[in-house]
Short mmCIF file of C-alpha atoms and ligand atoms in Angstrom, two decimals:
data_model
loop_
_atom_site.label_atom_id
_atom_site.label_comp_id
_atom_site.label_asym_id
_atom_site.label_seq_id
_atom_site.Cartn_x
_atom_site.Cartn_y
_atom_site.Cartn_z
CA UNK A 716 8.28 -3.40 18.49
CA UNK A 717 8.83 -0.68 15.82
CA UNK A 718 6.34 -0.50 12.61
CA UNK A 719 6.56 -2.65 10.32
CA UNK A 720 7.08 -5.52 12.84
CA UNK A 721 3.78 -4.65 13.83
CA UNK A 722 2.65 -4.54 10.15
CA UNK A 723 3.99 -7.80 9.44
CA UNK A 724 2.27 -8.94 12.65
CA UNK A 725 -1.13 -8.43 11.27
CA UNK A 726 -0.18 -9.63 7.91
CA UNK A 727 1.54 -12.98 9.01
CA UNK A 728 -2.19 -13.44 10.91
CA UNK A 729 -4.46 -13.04 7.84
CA UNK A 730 -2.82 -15.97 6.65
CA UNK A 731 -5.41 -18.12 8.82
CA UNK A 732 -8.11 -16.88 6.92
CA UNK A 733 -7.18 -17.90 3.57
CA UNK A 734 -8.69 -20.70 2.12
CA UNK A 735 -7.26 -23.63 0.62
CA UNK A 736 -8.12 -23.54 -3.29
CA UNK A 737 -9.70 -20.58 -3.37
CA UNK A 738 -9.18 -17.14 -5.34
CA UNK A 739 -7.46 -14.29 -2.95
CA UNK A 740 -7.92 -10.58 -3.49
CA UNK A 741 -4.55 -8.66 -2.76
CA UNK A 742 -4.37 -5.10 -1.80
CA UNK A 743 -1.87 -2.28 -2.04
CA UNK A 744 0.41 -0.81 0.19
CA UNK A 745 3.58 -1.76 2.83
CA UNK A 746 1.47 -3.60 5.02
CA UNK A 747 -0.04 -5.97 2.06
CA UNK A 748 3.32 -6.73 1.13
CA UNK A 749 4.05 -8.43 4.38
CA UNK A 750 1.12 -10.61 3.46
CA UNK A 751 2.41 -10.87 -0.07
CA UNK A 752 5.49 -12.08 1.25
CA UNK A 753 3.61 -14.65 3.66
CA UNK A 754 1.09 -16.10 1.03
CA UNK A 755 4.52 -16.78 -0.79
CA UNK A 756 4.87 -19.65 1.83
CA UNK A 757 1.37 -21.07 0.55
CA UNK A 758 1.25 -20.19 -3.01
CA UNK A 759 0.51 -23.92 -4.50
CA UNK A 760 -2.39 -23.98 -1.80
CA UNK A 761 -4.61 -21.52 -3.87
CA UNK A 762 -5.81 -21.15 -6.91
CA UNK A 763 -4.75 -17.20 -7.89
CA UNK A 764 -4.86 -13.94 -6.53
CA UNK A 765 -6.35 -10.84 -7.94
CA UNK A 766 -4.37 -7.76 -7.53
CA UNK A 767 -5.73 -3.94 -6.75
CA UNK A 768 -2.78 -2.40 -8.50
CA UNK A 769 -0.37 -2.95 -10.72
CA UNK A 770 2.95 -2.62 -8.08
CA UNK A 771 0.92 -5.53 -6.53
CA UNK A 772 0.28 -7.22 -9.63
CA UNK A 773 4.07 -6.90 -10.49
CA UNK A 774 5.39 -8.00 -6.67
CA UNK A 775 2.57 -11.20 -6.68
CA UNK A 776 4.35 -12.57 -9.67
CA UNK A 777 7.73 -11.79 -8.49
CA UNK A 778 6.90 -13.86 -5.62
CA UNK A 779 5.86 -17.08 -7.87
CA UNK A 780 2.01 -16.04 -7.03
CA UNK A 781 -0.83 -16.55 -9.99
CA UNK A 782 -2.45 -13.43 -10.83
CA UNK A 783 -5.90 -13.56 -12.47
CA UNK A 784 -8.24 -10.58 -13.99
CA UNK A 785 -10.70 -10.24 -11.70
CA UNK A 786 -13.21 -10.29 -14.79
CA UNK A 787 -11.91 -14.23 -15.23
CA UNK A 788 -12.79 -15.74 -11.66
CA UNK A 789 -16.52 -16.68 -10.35
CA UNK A 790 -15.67 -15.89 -6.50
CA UNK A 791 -13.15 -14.02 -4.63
CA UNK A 792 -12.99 -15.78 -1.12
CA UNK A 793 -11.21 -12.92 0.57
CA UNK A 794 -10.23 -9.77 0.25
CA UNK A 795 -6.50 -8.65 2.03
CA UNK A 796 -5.73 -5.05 2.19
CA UNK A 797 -4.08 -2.48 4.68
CA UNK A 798 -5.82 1.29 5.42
CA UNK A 799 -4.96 4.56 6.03
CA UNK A 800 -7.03 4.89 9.33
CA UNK A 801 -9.89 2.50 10.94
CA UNK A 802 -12.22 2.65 13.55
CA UNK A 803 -13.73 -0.02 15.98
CA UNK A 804 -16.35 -0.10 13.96
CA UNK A 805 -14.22 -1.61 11.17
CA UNK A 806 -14.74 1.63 9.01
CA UNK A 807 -12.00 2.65 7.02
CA UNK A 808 -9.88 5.46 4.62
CA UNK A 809 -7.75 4.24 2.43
CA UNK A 810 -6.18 5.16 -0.73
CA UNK A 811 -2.56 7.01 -0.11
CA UNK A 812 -1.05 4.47 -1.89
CA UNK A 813 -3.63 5.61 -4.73
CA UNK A 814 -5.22 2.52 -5.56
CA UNK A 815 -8.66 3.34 -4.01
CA UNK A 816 -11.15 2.65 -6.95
CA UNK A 817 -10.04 -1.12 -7.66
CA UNK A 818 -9.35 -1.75 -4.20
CA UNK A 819 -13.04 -0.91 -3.42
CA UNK A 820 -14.13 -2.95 -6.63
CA UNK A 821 -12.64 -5.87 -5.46
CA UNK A 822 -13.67 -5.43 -1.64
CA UNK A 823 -17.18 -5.67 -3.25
CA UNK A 824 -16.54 -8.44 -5.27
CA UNK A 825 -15.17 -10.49 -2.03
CA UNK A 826 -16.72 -12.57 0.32
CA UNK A 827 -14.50 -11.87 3.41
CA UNK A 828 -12.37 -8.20 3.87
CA UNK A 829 -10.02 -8.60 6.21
CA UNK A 830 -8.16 -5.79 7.27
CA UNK A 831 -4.66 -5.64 8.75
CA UNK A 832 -3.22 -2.68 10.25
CA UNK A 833 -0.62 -1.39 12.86
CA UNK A 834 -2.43 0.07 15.73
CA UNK A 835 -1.20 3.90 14.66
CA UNK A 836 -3.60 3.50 12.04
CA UNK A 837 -6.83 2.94 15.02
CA UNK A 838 -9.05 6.13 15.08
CA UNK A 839 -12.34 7.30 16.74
CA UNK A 840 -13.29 9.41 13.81
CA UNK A 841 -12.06 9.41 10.55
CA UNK A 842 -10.66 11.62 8.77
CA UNK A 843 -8.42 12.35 12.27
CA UNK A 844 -5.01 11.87 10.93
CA UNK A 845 -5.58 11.19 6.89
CA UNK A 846 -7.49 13.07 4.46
CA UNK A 847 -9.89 11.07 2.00
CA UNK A 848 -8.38 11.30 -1.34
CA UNK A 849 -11.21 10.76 -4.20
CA UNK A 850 -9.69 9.88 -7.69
CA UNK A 851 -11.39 11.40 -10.61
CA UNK A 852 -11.37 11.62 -14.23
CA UNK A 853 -8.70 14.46 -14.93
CA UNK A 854 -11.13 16.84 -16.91
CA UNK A 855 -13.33 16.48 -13.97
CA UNK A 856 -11.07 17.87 -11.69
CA UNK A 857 -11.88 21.27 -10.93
CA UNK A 858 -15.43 20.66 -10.94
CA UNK A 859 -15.01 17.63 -8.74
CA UNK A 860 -12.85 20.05 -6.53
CA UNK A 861 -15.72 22.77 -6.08
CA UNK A 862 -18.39 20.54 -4.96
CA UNK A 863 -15.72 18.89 -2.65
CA UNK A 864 -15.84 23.00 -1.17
CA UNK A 865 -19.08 23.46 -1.32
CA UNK A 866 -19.77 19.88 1.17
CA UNK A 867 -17.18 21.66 4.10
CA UNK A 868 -14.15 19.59 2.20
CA UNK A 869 -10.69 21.20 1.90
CA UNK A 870 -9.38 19.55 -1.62
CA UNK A 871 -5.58 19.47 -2.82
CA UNK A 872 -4.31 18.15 -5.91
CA UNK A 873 -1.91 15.39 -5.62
CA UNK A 874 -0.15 16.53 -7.89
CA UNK A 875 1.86 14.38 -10.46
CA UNK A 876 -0.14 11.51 -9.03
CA UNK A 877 -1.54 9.17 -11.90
CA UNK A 878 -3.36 5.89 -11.00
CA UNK A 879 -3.20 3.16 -12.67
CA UNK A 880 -6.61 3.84 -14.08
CA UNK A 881 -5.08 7.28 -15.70
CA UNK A 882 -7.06 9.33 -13.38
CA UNK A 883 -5.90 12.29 -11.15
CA UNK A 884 -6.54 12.63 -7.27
CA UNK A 885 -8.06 14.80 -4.86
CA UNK A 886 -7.00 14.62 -0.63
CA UNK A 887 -9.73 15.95 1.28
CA UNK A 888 -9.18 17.60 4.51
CA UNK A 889 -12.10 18.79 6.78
CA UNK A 890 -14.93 16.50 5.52
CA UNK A 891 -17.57 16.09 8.45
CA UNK A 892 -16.98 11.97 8.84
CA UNK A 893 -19.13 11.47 11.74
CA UNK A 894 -21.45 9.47 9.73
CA UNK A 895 -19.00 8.30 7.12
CA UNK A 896 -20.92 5.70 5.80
CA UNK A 897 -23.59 8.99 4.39
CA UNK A 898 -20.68 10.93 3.53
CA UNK A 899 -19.25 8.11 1.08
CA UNK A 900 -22.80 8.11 -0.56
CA UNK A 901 -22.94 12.19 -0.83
CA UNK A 902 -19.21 11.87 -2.63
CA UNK A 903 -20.65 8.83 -5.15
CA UNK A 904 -23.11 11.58 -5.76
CA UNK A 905 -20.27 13.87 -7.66
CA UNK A 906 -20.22 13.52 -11.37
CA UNK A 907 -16.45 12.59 -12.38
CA UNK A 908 -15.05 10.86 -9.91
CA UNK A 909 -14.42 7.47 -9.76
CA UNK A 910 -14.20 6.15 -6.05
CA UNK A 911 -13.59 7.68 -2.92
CA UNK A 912 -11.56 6.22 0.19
CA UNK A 913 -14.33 5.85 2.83
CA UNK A 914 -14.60 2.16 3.13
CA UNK A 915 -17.74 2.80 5.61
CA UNK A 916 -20.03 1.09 3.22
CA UNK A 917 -18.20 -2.00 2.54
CA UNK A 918 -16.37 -1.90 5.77
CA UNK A 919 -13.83 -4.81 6.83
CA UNK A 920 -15.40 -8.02 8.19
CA UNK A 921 -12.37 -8.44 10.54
CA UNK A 922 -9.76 -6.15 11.15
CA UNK A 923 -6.01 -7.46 11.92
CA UNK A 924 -4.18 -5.13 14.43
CA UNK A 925 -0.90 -5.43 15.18
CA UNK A 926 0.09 -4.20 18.59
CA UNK A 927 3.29 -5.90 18.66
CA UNK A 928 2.43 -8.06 21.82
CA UNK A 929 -0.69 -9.38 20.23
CA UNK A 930 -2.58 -9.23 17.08
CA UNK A 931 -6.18 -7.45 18.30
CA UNK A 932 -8.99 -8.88 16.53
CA UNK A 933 -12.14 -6.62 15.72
CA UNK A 934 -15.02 -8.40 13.77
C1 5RP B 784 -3.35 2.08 -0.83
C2 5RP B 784 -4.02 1.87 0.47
C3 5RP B 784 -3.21 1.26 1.57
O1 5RP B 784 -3.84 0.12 2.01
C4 5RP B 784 -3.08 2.26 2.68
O2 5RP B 784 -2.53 3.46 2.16
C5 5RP B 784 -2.17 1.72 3.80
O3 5RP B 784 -0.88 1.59 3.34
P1 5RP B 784 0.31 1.07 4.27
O4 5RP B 784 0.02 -0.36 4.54
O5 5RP B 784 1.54 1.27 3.42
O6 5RP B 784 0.32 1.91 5.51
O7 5RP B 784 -5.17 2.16 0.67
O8 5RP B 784 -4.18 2.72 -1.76
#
């Protein structure tokens, strides 16, 4: 089964955990839109979603799918979103789609994360095959940059890269991610940036992997 089969696996089996009448939080990437294009099928069965970008926003309400600020709903139910890498621990990166900072806000604000991933994206350690991009405020960017150097971290510039919050990012190679849920608090610690991808804190609850004979569950 190639990719995205897999993908859509995972993303057709989240469906289960939505619940009827409730508010959905919708994540960013290729993966999400496979569950986009799934909680299509049962759009009249919830209330709204609320979206962790605007390409998301933008493909939720091509698909006939209420969108609501997050400031406007009391609960979000459940929290959908894909990841760059994830462990068995249900520790993640994420963020190469750039979204990071209100994809963490609104896997903070949600009851239930559920994670749903191809199983390339299943490390030991991360930090193995992605770097941890950390989006900060663009005159914050060298300074953000030096202090990534002085904690071991290897920063580059995406350059061009805007988010949707009009902030620049920073991929970090070489961080020490043993103990990623200590590194995300050390990075919190820099003045100027916004959010960084180590989802180690507010891990997944359950994690969604497509294998293409089964969909693995890790919770
Ligand atoms: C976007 C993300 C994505 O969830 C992550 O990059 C995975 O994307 P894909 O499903 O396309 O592999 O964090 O900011």
């Amino acid at each position: 089964m190639d990719v995205e089969a897999k993908k859509r696996q995972a993303a057709e089996g989240a469906l289960e955990h939505v619940e009827i009448g409730s508010v959905v939080g919708v994540g960013t990437g290729s993966t999400t839109n496979h569950f986009i294009d799934a909680l299509a099928r049962i759009r009249h069965r919830i209330d709204a979603t609320v979206a962790s970008s605007e390409a998301t926003a933008a493909l939720l309400r091509e698909r006939g799918i209420r969108v609501s600020d997050l400031n406007s709903v009391d609960e979000v139910s459940l929290y959908v979103d894909g990841a760059d890498e994830c462990t068995h621990h249900r520790q993640l990166v994420k963020g190469r789609g750039g979204a990071l900072a209100r994809e963490k806000i609104i896997a903070a604000a949600a009851r239930r994360f559920v994670c749903i991933v191809d199983d390339s994206k299943l490390v030991d350690v991360l930090g193995t095959t992605a770097p941890v991009p950390v989006e900060v405020i663009p005159m914050a960017r060298g300074y953000a940059a030096r202090q990534l150097v002085s904690l071991g971290g290897n920063p580059f510039w995406r350059e061009g890269a805007v988010t949707d919050n009009g902030n620049a990012i920073l991929d970090v190679h070489g961080l020490d991610l043993v103990a990623p849920a200590e590194t995300e608090s050390i990075l919190n610690q820099i003045t100027g940036t916004v959010a960084n991808g180590l989802f180690a804190r507010r891990r997944a609850d359950v994690v969604l992997v497509g294998t293409g004979s089964e969909v693995r569950i890790l919770s």
